[in-house]
PDB file of C-alpha atoms and ligand atoms in Angstrom:
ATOM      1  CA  UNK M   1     114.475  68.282  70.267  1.00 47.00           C
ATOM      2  CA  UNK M   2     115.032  71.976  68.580  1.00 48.00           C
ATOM      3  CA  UNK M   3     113.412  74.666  68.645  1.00 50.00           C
ATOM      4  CA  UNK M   4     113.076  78.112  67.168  1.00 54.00           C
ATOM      5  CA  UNK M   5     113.508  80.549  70.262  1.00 70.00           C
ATOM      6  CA  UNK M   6     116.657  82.142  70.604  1.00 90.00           C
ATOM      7  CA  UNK M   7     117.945  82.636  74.462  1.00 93.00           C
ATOM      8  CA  UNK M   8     119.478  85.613  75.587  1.00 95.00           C
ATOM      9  CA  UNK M   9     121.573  84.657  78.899  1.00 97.00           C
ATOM     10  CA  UNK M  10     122.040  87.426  81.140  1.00 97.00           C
ATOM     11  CA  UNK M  11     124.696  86.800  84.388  1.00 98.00           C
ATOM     12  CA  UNK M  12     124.644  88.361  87.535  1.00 97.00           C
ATOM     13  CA  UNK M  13     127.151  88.033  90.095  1.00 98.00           C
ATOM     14  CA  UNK M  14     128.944  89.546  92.776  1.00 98.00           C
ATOM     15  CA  UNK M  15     129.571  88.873  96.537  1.00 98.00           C
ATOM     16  CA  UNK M  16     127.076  87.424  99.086  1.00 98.00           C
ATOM     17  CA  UNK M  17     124.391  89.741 100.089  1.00 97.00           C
ATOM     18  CA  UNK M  18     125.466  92.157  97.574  1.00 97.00           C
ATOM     19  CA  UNK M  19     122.030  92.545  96.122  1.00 95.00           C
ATOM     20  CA  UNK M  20     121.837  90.074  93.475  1.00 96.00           C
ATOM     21  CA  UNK M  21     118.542  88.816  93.944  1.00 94.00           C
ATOM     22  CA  UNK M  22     117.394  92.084  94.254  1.00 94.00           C
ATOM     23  CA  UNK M  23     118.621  93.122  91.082  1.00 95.00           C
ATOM     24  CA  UNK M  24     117.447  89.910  89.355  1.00 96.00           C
ATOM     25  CA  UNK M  25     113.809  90.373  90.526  1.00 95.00           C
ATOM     26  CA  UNK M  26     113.844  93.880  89.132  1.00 95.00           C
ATOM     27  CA  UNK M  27     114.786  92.620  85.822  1.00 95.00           C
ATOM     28  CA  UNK M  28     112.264  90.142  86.164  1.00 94.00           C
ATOM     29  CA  UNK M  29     109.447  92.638  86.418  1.00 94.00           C
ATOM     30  CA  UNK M  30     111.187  94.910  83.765  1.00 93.00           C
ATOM     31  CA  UNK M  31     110.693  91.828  81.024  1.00 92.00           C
ATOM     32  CA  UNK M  32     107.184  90.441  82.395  1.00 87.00           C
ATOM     33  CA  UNK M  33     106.157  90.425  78.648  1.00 84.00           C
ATOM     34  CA  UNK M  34     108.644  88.295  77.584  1.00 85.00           C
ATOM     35  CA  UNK M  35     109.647  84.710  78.899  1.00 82.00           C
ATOM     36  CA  UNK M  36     112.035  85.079  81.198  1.00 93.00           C
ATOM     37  CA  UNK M  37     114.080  82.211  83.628  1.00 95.00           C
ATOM     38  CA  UNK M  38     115.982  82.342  86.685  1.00 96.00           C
ATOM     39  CA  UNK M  39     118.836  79.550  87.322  1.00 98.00           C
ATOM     40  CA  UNK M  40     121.154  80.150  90.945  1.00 98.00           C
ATOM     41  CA  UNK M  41     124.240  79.038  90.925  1.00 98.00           C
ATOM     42  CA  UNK M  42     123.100  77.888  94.879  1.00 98.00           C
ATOM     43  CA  UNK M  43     120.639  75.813  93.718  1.00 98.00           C
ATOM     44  CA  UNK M  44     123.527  73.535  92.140  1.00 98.00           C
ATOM     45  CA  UNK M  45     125.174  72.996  95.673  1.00 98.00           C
ATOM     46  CA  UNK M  46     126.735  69.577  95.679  1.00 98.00           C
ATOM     47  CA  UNK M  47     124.730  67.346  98.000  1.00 98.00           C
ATOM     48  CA  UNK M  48     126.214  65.840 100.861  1.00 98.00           C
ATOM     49  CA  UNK M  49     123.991  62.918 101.997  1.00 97.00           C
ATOM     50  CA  UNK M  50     127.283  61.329 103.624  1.00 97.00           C
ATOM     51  CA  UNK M  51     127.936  63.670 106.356  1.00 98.00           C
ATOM     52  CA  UNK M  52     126.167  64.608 109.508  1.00 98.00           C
ATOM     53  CA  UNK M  53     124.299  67.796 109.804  1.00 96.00           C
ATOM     54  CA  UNK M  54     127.046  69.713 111.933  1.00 96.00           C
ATOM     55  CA  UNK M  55     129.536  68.321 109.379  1.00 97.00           C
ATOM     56  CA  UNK M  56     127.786  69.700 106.753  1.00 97.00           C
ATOM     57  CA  UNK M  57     126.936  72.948 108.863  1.00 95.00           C
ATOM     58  CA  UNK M  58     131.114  73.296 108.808  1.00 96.00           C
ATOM     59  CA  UNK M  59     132.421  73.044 104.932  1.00 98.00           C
ATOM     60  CA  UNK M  60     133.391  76.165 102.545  1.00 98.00           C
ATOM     61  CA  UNK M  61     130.535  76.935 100.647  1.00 98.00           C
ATOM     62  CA  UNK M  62     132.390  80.043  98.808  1.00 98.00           C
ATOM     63  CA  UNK M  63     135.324  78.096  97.280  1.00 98.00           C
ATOM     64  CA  UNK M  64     134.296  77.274  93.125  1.00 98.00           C
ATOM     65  CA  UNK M  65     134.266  73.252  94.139  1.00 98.00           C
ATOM     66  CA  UNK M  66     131.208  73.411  96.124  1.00 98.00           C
ATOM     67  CA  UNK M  67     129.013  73.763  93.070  1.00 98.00           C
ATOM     68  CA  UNK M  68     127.696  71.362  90.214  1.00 98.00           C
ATOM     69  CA  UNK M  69     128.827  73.757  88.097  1.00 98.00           C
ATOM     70  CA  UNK M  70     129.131  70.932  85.256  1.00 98.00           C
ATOM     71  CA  UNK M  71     125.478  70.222  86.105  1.00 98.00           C
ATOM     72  CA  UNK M  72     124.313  73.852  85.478  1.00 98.00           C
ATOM     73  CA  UNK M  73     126.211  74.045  82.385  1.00 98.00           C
ATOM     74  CA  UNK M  74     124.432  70.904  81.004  1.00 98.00           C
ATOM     75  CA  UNK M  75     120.921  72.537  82.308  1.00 98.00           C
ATOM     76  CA  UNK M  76     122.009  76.094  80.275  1.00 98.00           C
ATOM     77  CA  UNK M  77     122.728  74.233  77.178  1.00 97.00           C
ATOM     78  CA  UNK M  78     119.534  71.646  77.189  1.00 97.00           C
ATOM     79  CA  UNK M  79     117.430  75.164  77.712  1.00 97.00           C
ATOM     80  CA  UNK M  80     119.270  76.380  74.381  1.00 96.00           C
ATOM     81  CA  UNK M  81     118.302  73.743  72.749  1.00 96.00           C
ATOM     82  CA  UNK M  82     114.799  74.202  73.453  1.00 95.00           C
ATOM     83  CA  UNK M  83     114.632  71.798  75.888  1.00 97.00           C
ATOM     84  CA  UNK M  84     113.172  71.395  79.598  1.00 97.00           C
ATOM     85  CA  UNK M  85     114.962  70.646  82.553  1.00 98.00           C
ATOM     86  CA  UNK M  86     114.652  69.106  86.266  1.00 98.00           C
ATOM     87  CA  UNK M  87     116.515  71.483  88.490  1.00 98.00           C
ATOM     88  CA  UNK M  88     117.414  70.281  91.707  1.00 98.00           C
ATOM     89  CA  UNK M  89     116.605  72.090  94.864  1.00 98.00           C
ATOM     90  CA  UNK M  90     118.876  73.428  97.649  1.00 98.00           C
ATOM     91  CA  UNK M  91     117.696  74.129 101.442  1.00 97.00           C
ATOM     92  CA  UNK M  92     120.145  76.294 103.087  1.00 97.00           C
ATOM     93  CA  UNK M  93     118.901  75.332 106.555  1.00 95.00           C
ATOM     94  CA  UNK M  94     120.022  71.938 105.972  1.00 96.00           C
ATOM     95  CA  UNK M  95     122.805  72.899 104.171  1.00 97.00           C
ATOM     96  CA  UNK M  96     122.095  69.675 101.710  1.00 98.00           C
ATOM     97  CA  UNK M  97     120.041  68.913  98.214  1.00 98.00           C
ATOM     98  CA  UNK M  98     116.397  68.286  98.546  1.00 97.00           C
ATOM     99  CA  UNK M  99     115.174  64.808  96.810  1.00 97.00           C
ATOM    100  CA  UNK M 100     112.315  66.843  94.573  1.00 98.00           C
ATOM    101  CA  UNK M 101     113.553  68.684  91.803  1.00 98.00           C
ATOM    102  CA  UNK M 102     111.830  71.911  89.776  1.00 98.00           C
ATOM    103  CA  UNK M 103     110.805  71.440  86.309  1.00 98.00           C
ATOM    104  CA  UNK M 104     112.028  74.384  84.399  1.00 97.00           C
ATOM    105  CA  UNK M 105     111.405  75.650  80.803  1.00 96.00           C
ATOM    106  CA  UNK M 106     113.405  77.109  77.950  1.00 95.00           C
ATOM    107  CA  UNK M 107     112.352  80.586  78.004  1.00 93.00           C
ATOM    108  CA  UNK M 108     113.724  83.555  75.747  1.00 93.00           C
ATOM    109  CA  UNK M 109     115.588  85.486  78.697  1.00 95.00           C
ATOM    110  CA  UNK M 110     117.644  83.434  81.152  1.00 97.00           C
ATOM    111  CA  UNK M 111     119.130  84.998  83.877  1.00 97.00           C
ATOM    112  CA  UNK M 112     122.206  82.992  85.951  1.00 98.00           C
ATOM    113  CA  UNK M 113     122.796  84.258  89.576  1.00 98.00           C
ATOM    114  CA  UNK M 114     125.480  83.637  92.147  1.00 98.00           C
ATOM    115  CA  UNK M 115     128.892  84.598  93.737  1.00 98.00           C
ATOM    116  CA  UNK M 116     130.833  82.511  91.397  1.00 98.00           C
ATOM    117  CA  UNK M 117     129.123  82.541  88.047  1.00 98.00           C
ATOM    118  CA  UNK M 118     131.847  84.786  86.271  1.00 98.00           C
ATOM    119  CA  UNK M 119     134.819  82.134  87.728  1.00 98.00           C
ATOM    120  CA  UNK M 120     133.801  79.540  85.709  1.00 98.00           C
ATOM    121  CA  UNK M 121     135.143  80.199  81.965  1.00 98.00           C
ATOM    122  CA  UNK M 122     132.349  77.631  80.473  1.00 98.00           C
ATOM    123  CA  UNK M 123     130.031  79.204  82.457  1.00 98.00           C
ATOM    124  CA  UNK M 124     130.637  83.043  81.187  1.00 97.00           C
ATOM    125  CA  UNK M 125     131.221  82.033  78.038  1.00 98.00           C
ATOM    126  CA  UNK M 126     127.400  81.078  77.736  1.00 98.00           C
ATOM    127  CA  UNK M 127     126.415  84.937  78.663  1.00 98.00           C
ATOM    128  CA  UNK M 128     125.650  87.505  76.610  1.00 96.00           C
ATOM    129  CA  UNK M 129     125.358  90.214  79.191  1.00 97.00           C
ATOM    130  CA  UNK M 130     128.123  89.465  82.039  1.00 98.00           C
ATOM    131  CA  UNK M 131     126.923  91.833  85.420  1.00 97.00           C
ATOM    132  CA  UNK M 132     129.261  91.880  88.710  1.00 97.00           C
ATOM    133  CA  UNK M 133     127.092  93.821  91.470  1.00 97.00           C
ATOM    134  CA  UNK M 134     129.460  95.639  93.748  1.00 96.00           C
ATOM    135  CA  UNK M 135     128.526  96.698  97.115  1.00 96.00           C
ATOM    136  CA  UNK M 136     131.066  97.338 100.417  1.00 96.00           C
ATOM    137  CA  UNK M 137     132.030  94.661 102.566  1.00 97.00           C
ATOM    138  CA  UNK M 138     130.778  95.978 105.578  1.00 97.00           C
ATOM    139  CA  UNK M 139     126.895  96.330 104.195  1.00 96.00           C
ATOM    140  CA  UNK M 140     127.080  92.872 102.380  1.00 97.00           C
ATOM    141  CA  UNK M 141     128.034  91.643 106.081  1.00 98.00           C
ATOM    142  CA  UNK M 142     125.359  93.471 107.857  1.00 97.00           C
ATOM    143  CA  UNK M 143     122.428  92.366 104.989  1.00 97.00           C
ATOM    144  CA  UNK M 144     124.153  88.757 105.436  1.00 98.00           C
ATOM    145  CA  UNK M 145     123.700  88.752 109.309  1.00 98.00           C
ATOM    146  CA  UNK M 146     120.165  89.484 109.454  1.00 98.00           C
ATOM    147  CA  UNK M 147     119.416  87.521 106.414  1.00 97.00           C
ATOM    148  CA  UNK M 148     121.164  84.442 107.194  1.00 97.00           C
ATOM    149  CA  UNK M 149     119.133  84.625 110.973  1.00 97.00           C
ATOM    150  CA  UNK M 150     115.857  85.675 109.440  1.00 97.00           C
ATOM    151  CA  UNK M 151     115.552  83.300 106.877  1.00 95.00           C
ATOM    152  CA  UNK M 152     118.105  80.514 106.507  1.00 94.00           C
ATOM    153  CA  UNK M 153     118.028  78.975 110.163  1.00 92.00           C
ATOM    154  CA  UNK M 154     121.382  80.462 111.280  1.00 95.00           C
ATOM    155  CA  UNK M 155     122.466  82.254 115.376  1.00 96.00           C
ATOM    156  CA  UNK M 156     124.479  85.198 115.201  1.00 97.00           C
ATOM    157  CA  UNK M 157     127.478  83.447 116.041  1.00 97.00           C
ATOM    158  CA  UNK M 158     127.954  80.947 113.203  1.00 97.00           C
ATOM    159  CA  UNK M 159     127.104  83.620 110.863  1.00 98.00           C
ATOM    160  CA  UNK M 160     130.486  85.720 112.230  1.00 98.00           C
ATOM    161  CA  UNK M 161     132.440  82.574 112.335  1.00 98.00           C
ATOM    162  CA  UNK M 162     131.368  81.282 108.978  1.00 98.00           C
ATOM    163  CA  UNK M 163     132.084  84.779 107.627  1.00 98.00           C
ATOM    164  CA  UNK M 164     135.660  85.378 108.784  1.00 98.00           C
ATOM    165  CA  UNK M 165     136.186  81.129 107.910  1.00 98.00           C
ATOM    166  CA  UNK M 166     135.536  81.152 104.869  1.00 98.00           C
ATOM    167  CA  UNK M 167     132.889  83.685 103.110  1.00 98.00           C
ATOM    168  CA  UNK M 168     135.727  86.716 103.245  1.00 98.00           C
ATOM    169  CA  UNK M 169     138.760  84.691 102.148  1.00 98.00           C
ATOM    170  CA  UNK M 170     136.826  83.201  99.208  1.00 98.00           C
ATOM    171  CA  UNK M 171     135.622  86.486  98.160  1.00 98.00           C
ATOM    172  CA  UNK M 172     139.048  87.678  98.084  1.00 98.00           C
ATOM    173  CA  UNK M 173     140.572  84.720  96.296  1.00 98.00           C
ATOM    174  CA  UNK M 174     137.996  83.948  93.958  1.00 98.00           C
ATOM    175  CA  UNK M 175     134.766  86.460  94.179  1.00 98.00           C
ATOM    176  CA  UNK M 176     136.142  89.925  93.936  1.00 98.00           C
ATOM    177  CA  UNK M 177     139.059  89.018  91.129  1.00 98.00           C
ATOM    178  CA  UNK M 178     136.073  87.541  88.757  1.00 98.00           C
ATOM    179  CA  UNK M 179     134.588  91.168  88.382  1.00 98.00           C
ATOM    180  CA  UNK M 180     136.989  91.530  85.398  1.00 98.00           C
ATOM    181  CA  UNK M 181     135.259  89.366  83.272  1.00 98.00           C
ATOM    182  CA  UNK M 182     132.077  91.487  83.654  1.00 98.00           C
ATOM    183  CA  UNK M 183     130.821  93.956  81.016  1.00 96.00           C
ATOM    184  CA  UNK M 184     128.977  95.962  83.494  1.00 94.00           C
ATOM    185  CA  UNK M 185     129.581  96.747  87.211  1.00 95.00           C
ATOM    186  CA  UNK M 186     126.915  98.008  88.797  1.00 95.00           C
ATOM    187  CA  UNK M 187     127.120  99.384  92.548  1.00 91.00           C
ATOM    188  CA  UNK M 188     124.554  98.431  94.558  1.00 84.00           C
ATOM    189  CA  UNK M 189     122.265  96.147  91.948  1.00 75.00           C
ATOM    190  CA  UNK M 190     118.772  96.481  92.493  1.00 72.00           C
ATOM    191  CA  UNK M 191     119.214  99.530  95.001  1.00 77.00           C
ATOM    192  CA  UNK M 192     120.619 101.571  91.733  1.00 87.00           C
ATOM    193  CA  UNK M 193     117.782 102.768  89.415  1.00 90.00           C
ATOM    194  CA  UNK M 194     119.719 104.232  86.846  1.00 92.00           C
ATOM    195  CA  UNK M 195     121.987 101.209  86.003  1.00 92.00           C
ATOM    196  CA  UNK M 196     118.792  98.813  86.178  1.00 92.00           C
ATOM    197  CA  UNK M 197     117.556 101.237  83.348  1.00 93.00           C
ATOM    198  CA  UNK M 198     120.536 101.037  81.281  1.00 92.00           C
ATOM    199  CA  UNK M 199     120.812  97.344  81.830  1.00 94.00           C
ATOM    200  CA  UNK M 200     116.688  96.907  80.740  1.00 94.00           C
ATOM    201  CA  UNK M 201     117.476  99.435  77.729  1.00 94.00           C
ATOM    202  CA  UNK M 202     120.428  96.974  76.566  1.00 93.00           C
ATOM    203  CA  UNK M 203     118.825  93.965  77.392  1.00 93.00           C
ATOM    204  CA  UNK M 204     115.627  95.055  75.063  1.00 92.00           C
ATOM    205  CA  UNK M 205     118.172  96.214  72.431  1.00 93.00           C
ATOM    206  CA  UNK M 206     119.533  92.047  72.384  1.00 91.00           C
ATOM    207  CA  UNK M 207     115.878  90.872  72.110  1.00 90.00           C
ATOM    208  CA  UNK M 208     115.025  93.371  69.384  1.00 86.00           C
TER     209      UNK M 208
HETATM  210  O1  C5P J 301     122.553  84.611  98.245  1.00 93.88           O
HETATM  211  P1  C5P J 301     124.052  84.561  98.383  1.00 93.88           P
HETATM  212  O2  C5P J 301     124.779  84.943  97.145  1.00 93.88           O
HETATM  213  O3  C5P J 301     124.563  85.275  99.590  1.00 93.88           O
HETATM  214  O4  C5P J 301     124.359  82.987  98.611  1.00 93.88           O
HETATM  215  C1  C5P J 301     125.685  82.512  98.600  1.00 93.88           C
HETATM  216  C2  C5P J 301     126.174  82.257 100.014  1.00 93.88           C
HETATM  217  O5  C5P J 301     125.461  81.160 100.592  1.00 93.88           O
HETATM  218  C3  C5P J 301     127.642  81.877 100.056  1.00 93.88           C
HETATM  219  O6  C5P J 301     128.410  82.980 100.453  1.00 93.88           O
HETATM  220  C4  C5P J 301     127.700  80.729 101.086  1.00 93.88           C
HETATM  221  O7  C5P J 301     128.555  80.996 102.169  1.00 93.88           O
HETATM  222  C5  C5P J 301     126.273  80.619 101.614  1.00 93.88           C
HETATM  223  N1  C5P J 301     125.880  79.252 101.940  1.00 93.88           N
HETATM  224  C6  C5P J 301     125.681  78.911 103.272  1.00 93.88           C
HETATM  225  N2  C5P J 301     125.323  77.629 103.589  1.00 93.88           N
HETATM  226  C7  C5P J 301     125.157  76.689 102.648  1.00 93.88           C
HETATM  227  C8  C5P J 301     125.353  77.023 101.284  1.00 93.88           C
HETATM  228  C9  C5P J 301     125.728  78.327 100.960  1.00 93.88           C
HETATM  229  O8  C5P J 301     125.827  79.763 104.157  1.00 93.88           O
HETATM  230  N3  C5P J 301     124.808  75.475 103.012  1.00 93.88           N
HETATM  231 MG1   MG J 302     121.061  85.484  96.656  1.00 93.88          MG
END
């Protein structure tokens, strides 16, 4: 199937909790007039039907192989081409894929979110506008705390343990050293009004 609408993909990554969403939902409201899309690199999680819950509960999430990245390429490219898609659906509480999926449209803005989105080469390759949102260590681990116990089933505890496992090595290794591919580095994302502007201004400038 083709079709005659161009796509303009924007990327936005940069560490956990750094304010990614944040920034993505402003730049959703910013371009309510136009189509835009959201794809998360999380909801691409490989599934793990094999293993127990506590197993599960125990793996790296932060290291590049725990995505479907191949997957999410194939989804960017069938949107291209004008086509729909059936995204699958993560739950972090159960730290597995869900069996319903999302159907999702080609839309004229698509906007890619997650930690690891500049790592891939394939993947950045496919963005026009390449974003790394950079916010200190110490307030992406506070945000991550009360965010991970308010709304993604997790105690204090594992949250500090999972954090010093694996979430702070990752970003060191893999995370943080990606923010050279980005064209724009914006502290704080969503919490920085003047970069959103510039970003919306440039953004407009592509769909012009
Ligand atoms: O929204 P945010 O960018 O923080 O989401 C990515 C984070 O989700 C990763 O740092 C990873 O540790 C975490 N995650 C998790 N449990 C899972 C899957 C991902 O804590 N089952
Ligand atoms: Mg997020």
């Amino acid at each position: 199937m083709s079709s005659t609408i161009s796509t303009t993909i924007i990327g936005v990554a940069g560490g956990s909790a750094s304010g990614k969403s944040t920034l993505v939902r402003k730049l959703q409201e910013a371009f309510v007039e136009e189509h835009v899309t959201t794809l998360c690199h999380d909801f691409y999680y490989k599934a793990h039907d094999e293993l127990t819950l506590e197993e599960r509960a125990k793996l790296n999430y932060d290291h590049p192989h725990s995505f479907d990245t191949d997957m999410m390429i194939e989804h960017i490219r069938q949107l291209k081409q004008g086509e729909s898609i059936q995204r699958p659906v993560y739950s972090f509480n159960d730290h597995n894929r869900l069996p319903q999926t999302v159907l999702v449209h080609p839309a004229k803005v698509l906007i890619l979110d997650g930690i690891l989105i500049l790592e891939n080469k394939e993947l950045r390759e496919l963005m026009d506008v390449k974003v790394y949102v950079d916010t200190d260590d110490d307030v992406r681990l506070a945000r991550r705390l009360v965010r991970d116990v308010q709304e993604r089933g997790r105690d204090m505890n594992s949250v500090l343990k999972q954090y010093f496992s694996t979430v702070k090595p990752m970003h060191r290794d893999f995370v943080e050293p990606s923010k050279r591919y980005a064209d724009i580095i914006i502290p704080e994302g969503g919490m920085n009004p003047v970069a959103l502007s510039l970003l919306v201004e440039n953004i407009h400038s592509l769909l012009r």
